Tab-separated table of C-alpha atoms in Angstrom:
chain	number	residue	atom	x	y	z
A	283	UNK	CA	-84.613	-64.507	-92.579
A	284	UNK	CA	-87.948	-62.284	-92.917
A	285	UNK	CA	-87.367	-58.948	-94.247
A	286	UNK	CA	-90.306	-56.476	-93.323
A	287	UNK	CA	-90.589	-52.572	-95.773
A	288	UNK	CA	-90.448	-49.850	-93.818
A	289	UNK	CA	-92.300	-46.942	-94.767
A	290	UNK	CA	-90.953	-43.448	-93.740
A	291	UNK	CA	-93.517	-40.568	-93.593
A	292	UNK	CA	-93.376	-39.758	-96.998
A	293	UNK	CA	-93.535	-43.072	-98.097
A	294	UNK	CA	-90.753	-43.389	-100.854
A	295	UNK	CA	-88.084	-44.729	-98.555
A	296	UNK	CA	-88.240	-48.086	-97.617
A	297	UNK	CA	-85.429	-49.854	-96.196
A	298	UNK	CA	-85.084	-53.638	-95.537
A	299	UNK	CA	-84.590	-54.965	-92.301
A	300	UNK	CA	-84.120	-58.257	-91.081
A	301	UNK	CA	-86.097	-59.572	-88.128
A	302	UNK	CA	-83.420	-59.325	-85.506
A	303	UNK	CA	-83.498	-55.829	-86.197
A	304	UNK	CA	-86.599	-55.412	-85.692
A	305	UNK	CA	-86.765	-57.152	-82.736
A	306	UNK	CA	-84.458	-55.363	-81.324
A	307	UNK	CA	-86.380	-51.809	-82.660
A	308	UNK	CA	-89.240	-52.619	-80.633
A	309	UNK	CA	-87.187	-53.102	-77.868
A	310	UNK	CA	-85.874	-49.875	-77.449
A	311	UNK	CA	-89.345	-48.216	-78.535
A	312	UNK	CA	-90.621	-50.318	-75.299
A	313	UNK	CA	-88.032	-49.346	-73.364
A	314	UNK	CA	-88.359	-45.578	-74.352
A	315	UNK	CA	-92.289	-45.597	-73.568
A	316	UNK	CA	-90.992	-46.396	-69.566
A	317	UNK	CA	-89.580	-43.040	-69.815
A	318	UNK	CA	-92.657	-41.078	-70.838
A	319	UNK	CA	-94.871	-42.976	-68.320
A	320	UNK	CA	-96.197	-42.283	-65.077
A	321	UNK	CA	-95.550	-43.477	-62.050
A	322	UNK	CA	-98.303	-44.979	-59.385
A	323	UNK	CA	-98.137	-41.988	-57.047
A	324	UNK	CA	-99.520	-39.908	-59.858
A	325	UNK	CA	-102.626	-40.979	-58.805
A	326	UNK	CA	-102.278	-40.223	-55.259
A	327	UNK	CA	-101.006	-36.988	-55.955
A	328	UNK	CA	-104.139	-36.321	-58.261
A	329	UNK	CA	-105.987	-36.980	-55.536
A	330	UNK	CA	-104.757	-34.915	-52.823
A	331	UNK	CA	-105.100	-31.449	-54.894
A	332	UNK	CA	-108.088	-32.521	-55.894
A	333	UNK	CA	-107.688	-32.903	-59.710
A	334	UNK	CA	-108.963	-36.322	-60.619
A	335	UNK	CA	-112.234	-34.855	-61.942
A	336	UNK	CA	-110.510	-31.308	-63.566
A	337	UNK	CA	-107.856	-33.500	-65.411
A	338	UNK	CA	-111.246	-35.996	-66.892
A	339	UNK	CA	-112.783	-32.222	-68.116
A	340	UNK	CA	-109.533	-31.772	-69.791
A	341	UNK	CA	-109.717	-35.094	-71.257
A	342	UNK	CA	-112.799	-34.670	-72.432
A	343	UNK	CA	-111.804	-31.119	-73.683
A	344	UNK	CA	-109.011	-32.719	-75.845
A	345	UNK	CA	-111.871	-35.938	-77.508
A	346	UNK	CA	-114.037	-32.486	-78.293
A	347	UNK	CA	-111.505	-30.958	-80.125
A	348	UNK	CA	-110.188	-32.955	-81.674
A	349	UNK	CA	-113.249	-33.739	-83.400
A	350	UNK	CA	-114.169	-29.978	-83.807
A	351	UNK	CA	-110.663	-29.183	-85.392
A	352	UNK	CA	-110.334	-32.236	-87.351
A	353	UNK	CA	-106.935	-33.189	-85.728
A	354	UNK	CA	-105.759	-36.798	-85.363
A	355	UNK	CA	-105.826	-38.971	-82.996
A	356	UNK	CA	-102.677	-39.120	-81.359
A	357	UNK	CA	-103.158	-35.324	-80.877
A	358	UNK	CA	-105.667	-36.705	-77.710
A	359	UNK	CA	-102.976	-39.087	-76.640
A	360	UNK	CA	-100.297	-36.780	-76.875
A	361	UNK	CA	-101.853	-33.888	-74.905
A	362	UNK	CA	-103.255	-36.146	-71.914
A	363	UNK	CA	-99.363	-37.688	-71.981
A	364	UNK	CA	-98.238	-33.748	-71.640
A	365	UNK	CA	-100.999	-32.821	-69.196
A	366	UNK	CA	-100.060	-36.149	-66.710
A	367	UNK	CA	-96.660	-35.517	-66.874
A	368	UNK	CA	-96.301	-31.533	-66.211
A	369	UNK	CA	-99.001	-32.357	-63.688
A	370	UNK	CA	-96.843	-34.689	-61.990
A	371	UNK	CA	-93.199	-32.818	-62.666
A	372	UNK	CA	-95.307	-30.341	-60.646
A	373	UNK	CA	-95.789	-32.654	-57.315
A	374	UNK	CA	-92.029	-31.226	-55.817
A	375	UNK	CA	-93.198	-27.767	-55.567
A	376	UNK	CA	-95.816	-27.386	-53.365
A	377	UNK	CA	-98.126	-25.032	-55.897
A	378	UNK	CA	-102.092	-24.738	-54.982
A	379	UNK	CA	-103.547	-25.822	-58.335
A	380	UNK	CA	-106.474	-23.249	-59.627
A	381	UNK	CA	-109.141	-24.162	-61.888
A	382	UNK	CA	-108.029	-21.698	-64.427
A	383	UNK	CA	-104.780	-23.265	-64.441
A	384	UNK	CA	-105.791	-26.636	-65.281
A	385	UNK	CA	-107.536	-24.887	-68.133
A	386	UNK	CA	-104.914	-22.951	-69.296
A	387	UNK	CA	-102.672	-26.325	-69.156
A	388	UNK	CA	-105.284	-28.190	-71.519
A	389	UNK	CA	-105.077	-25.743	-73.967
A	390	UNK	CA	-100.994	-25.291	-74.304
A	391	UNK	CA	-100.896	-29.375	-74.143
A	392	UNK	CA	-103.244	-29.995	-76.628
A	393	UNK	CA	-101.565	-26.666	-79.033
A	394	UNK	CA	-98.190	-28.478	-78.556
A	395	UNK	CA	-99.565	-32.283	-79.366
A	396	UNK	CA	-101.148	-30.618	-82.520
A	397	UNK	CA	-97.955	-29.197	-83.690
A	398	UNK	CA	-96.180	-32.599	-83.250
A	399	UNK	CA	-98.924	-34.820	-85.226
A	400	UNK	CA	-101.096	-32.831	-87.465
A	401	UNK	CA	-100.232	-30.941	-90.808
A	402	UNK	CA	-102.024	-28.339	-89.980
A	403	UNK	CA	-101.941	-26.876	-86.616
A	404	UNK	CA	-105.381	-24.710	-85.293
A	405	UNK	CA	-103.902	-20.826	-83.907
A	406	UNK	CA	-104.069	-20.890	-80.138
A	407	UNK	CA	-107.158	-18.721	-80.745
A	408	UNK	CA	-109.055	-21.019	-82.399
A	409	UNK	CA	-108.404	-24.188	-80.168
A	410	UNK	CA	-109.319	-21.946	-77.093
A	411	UNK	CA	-112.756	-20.884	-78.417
A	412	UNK	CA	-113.438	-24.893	-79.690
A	413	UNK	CA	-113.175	-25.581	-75.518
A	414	UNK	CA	-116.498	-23.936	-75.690
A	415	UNK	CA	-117.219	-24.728	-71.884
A	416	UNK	CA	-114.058	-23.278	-70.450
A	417	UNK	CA	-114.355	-20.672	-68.209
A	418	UNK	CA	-111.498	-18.606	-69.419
A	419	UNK	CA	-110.662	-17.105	-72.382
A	420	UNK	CA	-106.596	-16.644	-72.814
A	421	UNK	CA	-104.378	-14.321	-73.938
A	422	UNK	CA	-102.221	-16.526	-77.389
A	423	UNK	CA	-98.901	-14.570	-75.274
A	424	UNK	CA	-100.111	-16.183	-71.855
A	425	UNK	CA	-101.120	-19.680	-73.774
A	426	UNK	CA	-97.457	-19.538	-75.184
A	427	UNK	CA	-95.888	-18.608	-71.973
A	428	UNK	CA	-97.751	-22.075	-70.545
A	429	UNK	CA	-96.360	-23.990	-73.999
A	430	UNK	CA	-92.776	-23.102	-72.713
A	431	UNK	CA	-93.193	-24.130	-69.644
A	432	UNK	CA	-94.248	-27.242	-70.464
A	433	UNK	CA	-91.905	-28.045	-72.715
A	434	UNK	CA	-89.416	-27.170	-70.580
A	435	UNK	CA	-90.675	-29.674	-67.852
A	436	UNK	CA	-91.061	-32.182	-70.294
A	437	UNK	CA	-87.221	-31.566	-71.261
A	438	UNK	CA	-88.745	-31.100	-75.148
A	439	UNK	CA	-89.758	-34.769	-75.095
B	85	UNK	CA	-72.103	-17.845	-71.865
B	86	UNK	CA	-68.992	-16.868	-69.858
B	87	UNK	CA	-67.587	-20.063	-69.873
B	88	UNK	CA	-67.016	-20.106	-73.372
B	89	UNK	CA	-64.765	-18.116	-75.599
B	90	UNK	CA	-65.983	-17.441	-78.990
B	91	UNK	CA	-63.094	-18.822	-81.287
B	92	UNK	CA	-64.038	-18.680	-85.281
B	93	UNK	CA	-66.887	-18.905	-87.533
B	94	UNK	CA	-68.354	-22.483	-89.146
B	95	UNK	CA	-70.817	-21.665	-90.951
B	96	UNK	CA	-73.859	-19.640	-91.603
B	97	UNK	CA	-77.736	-20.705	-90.627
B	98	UNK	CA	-79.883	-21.996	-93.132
B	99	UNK	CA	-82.318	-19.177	-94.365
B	100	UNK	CA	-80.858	-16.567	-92.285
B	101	UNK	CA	-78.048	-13.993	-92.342
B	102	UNK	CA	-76.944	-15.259	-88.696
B	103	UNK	CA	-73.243	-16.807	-88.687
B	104	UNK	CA	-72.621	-20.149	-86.288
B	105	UNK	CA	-69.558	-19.728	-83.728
B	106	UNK	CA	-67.234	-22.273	-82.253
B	107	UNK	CA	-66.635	-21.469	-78.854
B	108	UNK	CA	-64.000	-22.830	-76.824
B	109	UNK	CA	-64.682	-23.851	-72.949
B	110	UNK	CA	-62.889	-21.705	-70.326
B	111	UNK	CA	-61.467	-23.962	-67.386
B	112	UNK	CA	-60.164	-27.143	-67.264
B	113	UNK	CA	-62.339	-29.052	-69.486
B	114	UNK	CA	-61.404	-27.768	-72.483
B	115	UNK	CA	-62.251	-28.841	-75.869
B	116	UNK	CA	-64.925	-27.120	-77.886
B	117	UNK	CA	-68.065	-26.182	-78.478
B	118	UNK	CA	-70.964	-25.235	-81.202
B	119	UNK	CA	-73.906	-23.014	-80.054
B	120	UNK	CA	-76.958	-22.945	-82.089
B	121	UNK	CA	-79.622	-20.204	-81.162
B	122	UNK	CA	-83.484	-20.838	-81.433
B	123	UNK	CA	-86.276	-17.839	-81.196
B	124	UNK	CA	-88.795	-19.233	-78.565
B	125	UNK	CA	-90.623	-15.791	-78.633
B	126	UNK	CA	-89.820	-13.903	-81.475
B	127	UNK	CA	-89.186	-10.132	-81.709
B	128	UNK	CA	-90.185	-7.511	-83.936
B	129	UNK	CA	-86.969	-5.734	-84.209
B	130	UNK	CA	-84.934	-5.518	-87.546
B	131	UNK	CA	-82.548	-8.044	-87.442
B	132	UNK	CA	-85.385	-11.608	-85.991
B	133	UNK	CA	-87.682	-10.346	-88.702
B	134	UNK	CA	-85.316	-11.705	-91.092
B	135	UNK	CA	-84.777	-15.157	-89.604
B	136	UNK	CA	-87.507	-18.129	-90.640
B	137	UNK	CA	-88.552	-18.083	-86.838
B	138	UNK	CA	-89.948	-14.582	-86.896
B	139	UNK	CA	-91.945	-14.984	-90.218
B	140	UNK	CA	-94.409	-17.588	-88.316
B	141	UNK	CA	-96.536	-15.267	-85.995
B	142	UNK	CA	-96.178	-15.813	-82.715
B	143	UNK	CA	-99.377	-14.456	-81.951
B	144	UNK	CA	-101.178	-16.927	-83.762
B	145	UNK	CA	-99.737	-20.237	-83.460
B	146	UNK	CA	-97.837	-19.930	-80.150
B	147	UNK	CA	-93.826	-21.617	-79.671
B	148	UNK	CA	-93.246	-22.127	-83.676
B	149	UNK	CA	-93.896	-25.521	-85.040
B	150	UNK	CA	-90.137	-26.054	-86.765
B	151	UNK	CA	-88.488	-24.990	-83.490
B	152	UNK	CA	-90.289	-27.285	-81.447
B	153	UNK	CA	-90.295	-30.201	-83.851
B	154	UNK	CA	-85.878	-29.264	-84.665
B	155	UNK	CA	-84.902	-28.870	-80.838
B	156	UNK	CA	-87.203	-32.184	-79.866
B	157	UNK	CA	-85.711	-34.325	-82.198
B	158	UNK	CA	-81.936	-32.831	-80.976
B	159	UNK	CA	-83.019	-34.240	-77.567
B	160	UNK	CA	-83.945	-37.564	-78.544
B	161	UNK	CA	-81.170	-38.061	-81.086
B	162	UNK	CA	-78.333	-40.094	-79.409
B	163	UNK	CA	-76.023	-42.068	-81.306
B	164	UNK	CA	-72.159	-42.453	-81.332
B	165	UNK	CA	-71.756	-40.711	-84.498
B	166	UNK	CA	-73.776	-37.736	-84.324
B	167	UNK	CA	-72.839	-34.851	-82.039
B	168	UNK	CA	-74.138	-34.488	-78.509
B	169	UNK	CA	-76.479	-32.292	-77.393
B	170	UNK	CA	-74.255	-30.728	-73.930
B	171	UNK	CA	-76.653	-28.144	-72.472
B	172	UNK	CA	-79.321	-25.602	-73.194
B	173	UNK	CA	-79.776	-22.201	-71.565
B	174	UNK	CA	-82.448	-19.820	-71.621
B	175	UNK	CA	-81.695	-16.441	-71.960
B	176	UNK	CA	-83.601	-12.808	-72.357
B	177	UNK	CA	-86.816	-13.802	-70.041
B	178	UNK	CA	-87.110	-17.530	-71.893
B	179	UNK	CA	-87.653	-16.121	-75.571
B	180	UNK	CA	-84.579	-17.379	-76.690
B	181	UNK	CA	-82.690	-20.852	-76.102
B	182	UNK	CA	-79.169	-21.485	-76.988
B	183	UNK	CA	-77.909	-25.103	-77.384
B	184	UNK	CA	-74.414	-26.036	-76.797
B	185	UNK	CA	-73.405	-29.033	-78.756
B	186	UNK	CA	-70.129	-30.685	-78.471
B	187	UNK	CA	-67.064	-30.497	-80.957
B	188	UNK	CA	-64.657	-32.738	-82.041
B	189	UNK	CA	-60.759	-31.547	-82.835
B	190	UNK	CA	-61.754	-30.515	-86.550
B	191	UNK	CA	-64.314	-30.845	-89.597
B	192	UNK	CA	-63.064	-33.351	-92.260
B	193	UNK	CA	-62.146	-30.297	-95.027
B	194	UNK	CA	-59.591	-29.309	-92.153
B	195	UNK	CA	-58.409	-32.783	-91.416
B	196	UNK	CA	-58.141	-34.104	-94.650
B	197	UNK	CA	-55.564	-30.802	-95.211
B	198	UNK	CA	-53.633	-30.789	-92.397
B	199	UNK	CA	-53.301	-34.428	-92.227
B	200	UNK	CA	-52.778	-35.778	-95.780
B	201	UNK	CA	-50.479	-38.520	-94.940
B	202	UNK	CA	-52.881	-39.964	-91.977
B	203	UNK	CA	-55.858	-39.195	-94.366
B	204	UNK	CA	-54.638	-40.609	-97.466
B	205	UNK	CA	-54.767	-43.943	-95.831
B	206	UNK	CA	-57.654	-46.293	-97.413
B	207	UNK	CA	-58.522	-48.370	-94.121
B	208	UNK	CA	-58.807	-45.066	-92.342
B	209	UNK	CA	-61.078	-44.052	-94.976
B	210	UNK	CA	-63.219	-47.227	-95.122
B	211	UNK	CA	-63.408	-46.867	-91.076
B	212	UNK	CA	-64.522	-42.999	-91.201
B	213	UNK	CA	-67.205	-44.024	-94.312
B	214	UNK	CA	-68.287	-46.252	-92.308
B	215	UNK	CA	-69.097	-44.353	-89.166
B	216	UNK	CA	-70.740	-41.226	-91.588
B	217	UNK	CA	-73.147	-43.859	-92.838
B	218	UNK	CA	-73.863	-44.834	-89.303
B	219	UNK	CA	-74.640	-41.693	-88.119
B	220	UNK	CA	-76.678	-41.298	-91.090
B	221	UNK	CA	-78.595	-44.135	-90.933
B	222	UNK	CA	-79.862	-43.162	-87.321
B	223	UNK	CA	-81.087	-39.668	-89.041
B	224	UNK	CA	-83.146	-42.064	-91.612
B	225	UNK	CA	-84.064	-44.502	-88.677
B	226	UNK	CA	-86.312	-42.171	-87.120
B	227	UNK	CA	-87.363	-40.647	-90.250
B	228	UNK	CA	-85.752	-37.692	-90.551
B	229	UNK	CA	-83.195	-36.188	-93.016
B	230	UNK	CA	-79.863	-34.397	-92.194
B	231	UNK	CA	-80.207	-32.090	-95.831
B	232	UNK	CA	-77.209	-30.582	-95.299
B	233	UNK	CA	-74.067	-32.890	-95.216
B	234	UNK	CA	-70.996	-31.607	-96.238
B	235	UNK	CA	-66.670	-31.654	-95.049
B	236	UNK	CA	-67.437	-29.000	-92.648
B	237	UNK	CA	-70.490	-30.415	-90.666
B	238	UNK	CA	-68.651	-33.812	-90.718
B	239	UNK	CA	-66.060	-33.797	-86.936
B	240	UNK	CA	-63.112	-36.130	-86.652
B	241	UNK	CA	-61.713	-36.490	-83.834
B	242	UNK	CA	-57.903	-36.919	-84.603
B	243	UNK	CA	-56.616	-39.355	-81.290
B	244	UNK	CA	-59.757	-42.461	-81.555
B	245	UNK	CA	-60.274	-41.612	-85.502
B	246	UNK	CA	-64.805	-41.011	-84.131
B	247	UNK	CA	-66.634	-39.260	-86.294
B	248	UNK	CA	-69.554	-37.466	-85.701
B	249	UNK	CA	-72.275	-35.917	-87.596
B	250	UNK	CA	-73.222	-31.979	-86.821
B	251	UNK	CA	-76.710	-31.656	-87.196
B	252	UNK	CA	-77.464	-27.514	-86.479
B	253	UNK	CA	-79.729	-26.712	-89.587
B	254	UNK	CA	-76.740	-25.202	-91.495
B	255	UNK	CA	-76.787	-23.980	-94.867
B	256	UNK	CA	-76.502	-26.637	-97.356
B	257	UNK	CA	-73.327	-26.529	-99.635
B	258	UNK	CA	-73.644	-26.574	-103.538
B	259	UNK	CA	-71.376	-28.729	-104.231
B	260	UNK	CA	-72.673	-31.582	-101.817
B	261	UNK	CA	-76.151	-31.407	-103.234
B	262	UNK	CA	-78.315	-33.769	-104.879
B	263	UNK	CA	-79.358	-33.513	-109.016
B	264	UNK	CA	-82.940	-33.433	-108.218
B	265	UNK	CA	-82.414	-31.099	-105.913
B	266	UNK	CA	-80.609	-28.678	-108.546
B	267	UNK	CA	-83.221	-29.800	-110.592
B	268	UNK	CA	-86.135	-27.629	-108.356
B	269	UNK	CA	-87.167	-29.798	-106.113
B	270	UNK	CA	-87.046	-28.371	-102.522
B	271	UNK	CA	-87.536	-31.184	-99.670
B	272	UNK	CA	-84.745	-32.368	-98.393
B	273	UNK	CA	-84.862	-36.424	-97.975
B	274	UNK	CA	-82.781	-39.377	-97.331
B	275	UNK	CA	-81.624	-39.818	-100.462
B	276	UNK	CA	-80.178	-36.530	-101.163
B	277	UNK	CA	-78.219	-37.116	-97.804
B	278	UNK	CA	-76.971	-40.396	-99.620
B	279	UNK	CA	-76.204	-38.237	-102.728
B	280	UNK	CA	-73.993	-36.536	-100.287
B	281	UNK	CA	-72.288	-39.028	-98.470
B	282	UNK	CA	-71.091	-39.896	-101.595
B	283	UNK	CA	-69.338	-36.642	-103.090
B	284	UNK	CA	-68.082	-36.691	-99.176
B	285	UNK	CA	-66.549	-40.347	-100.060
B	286	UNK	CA	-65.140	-39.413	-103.681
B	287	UNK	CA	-63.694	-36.202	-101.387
B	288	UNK	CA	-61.737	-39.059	-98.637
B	289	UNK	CA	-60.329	-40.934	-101.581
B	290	UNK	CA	-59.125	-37.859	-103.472
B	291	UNK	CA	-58.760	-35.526	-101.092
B	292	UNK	CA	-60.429	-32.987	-103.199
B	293	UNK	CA	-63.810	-32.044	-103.277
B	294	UNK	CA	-65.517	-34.154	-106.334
B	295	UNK	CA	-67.539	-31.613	-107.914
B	296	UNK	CA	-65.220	-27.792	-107.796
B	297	UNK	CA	-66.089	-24.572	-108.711
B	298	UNK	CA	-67.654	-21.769	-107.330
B	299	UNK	CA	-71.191	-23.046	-107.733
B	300	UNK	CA	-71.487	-27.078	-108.421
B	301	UNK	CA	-74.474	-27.243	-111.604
B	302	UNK	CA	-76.361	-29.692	-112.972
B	303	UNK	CA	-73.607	-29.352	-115.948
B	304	UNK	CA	-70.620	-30.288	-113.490
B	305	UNK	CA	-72.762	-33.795	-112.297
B	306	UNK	CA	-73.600	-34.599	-115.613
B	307	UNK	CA	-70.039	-34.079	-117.013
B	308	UNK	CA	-69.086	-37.017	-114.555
B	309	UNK	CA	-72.464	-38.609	-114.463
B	310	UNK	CA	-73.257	-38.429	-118.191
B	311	UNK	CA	-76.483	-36.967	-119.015
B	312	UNK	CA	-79.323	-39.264	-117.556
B	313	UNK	CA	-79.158	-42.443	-119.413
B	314	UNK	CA	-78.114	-45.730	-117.799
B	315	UNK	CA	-76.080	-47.042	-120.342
B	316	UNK	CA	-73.257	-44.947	-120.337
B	317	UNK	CA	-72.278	-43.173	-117.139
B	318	UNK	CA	-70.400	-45.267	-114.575
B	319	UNK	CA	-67.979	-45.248	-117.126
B	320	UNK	CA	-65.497	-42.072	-116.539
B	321	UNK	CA	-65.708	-43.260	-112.740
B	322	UNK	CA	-62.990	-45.752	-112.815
B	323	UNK	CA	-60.765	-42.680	-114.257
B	324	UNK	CA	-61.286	-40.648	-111.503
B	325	UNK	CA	-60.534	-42.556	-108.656
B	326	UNK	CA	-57.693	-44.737	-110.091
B	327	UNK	CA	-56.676	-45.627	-106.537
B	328	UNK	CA	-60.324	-46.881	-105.437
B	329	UNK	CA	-60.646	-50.609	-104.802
B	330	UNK	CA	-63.486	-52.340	-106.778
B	331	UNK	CA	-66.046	-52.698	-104.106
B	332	UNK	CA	-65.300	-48.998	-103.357
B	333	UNK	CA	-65.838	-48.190	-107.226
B	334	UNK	CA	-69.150	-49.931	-107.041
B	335	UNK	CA	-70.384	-48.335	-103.764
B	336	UNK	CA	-69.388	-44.469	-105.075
B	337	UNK	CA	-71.426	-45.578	-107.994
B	338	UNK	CA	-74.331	-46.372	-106.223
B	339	UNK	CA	-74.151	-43.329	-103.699
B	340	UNK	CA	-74.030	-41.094	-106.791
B	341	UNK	CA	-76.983	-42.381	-108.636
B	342	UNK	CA	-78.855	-39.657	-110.555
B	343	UNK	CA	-82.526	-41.658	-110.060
B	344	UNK	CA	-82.898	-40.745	-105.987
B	345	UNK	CA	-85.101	-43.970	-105.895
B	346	UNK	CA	-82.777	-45.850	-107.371
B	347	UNK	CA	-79.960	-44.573	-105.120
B	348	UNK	CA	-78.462	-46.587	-102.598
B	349	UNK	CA	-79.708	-46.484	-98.749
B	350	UNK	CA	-77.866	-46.066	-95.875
B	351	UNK	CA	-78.584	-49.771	-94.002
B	352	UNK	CA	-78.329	-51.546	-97.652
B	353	UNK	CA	-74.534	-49.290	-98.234
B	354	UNK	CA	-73.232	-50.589	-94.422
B	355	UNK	CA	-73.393	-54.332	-95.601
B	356	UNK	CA	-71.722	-53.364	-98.867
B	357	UNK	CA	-69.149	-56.235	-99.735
B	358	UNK	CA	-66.685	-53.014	-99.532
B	359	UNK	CA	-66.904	-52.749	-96.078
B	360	UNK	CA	-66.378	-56.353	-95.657
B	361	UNK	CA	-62.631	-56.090	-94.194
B	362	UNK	CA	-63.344	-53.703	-91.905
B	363	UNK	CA	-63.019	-54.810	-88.081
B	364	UNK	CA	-64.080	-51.870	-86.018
B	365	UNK	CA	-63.181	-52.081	-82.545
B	366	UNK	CA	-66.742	-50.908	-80.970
């Protein structure tokens, strides 16, 4: 039998597992990502409301500030997760997406990813001035207003 | 909220003034329930400026970072021994969320006083360790920390003998807290939680809370404990729980370790040798 340390994230508890264990860990990690993917009609979706080049700007938004704000990088991954799946939770009611909206989106996903995976988390004022080529500049109430309803179509996942 | 009936008081919030009801369901299905209340959009009026949610401005950094980070880690926190998350409503225009949890019949304080014969039994106690160290060692699976285990957010459930593990960011209890904690230091971790399950284990086999008084201090632990040298403290142990098996001796012993390092985890305590005649029908 192997036994692997695990490291929690302040690094003083360790715990031995055997490999089964572990094994059967990464199972249910794998199994969990299903849950947080997206499905193929995403795509078509994107397509027909005309968002396949808005949501790479908000991509590209989210590499930029990261680097700007000095966040990590699962802060990116995290927000682009958010942004595909509101966008998608979005596809039963028939809403006509805006520009502004896709901006205002970016900025709540990327605020909420920050407060998941950095230590310190930018104010919504400062990430929304670091999106230097955004059109709009938000109100931090209207940004937060966007933050619930994301996480409320995310079901705080 | 209609559907429930408020029906007594179980505790108080951690850092705030606010008290936690149990409400009992209207209707047919019965049984009870624990609401826990979260600011999404705080107020400035007297009574939210108090609470920790206020004190992070909302203007600044948005939904606040400990109610996201508590309420997501509710939702993905399943396990058989730790409460269920039921519902959550949104009330007052979406600034405020209320989750419903579930409750069992009773907390363990209540249990192990109304039901002293049924609790005094050893195998029921070895079974209801058990499942508390379960239940804990999801918490310290997915790296996080309960930080406030005590009798009261501990549920049996009196007809199957499940427990289950409330989780609502309660105040901790003195006399369930760690040494180093008492000592000054203020994070919460998994080995204070493990300090814990063992005055809750010393608590089973007695039925009386290990450390008494109206504040446990540092003087009470190290009356039992001895003062921090190795040599001498497991000692007096044996004399307290005269009942207590060997193995059992040995595992309250290593729950109650003064060194948190040195303390005993919660995967290493399930394959203690005392839990080695336990069949638990799963």
């Amino acid at each position: 039998k192997t036994t692997l340390h695990g490291e929690d994230h302040n690094g003083e508890y360790c715990c031995h597992m055997s490999m089964e264990d572990c094994e059967q860990a990464l199972t249910i990690s794998l199994e969990d990502e299903k849950s947080y993917a997206i499905t193929p009609k995403y795509l078509e979706y994107l397509a027909s409301k005309k968002l396949i080049v808005p949501r790479f700007k908000s991509i590209q938004w989210f590499i930029k500030c990261r680097s700007r704000l000095n966040l990590c990088f699962e802060t990116v991954f995290y927000a682009t997760n958010y942004l595909d799946r509101f966008i998608l939770s979005m596809n039963q009611c028939n809403i006509e997406w805006k520009y502004w909206m896709v901006e205002l989106l970016s900025v709540a996903c990327i605020s909420i990813a920050s407060k998941f995976s950095d230590t310190t988390t930018p104010t919504l004022h400062e990430i929304n001035l670091n999106m230097e080529d955004m059109e709009h500049l938000f109100q931090p109430s209207t940004i937060q207003r966007m933050e619930l309803m994301i996480l409320q179509a995310l079901d705080w996942r | 909220m209609e559907k429930y009936k408020r029906d007594g008081v179980i505790g108080k919030e951690r850092n705030s003034l606010r008290q936690i009801h149990k409400y009992r369901r209207q209707g047919s299905s019965g049984g009870s329930v624990v609401v826990k209340r979260f600011m999404l959009q705080p107020k400035l009026d007297a009574l939210s400026t108090r609470d920790e949610e206020a004190s992070a401005d909302p203007e600044e950094t948005g939904v606040p970072i400990k109610t996201l980070r508590q309420i997501s880690l509710l939702k993905v926190m399943q396990h058989e021994n730790i409460v269920r998350l039921v519902e959550m409503n949104y009330e007052d225009g979406d600034s405020l969320v209320r989750l419903v949890f579930e409750y069992a019949d009773m907390d363990l304080r209540n249990f192990l006083e109304e039901y002293a014969a049924k609790a005094s039994d050893q195998k029921l106690v070895k079974k209801l360790l058990c499942q508390l160290l379960r239940g804990v060692a999801h918490f310290h699976s997915i790296g996080a920390a309960h930080g406030a285990l005590n009798p009261k957010n501990v549920l049996i459930d009196i007809g199957n003998e499940n427990l289950k593990i409330l989780n609502i960011a309660m105040d901790a209890d003195a006399l369930y807290t760690a040494p180093e904690l008492l000592l000054g230091s203020t994070e919460s971790s998994p080995a204070a939680d493990m300090f814990a399950v063992g005055c809750i284990f010393a608590e089973m086999v007695n039925r009386r809370p290990l450390f008494q008084g109206k504040a446990a201090n540092i003087n009470n632990i190290f009356n039992l404990l001895g003062t921090p040298t190795e040599e001498n403290w497991p000692g007096k142990l044996s004399e307290v729980f005269p009942n207590l098996e060997p193995h059992g001796l040995d595992l309250i012993s290593k729950l109650l370790c003064l060194d948190p390092s040195k303390r005993i985890k919660a995967c290493a305590a399930l394959k203690h040798d005392y839990f080695k005649d336990l069949i638990l029908l799963r």
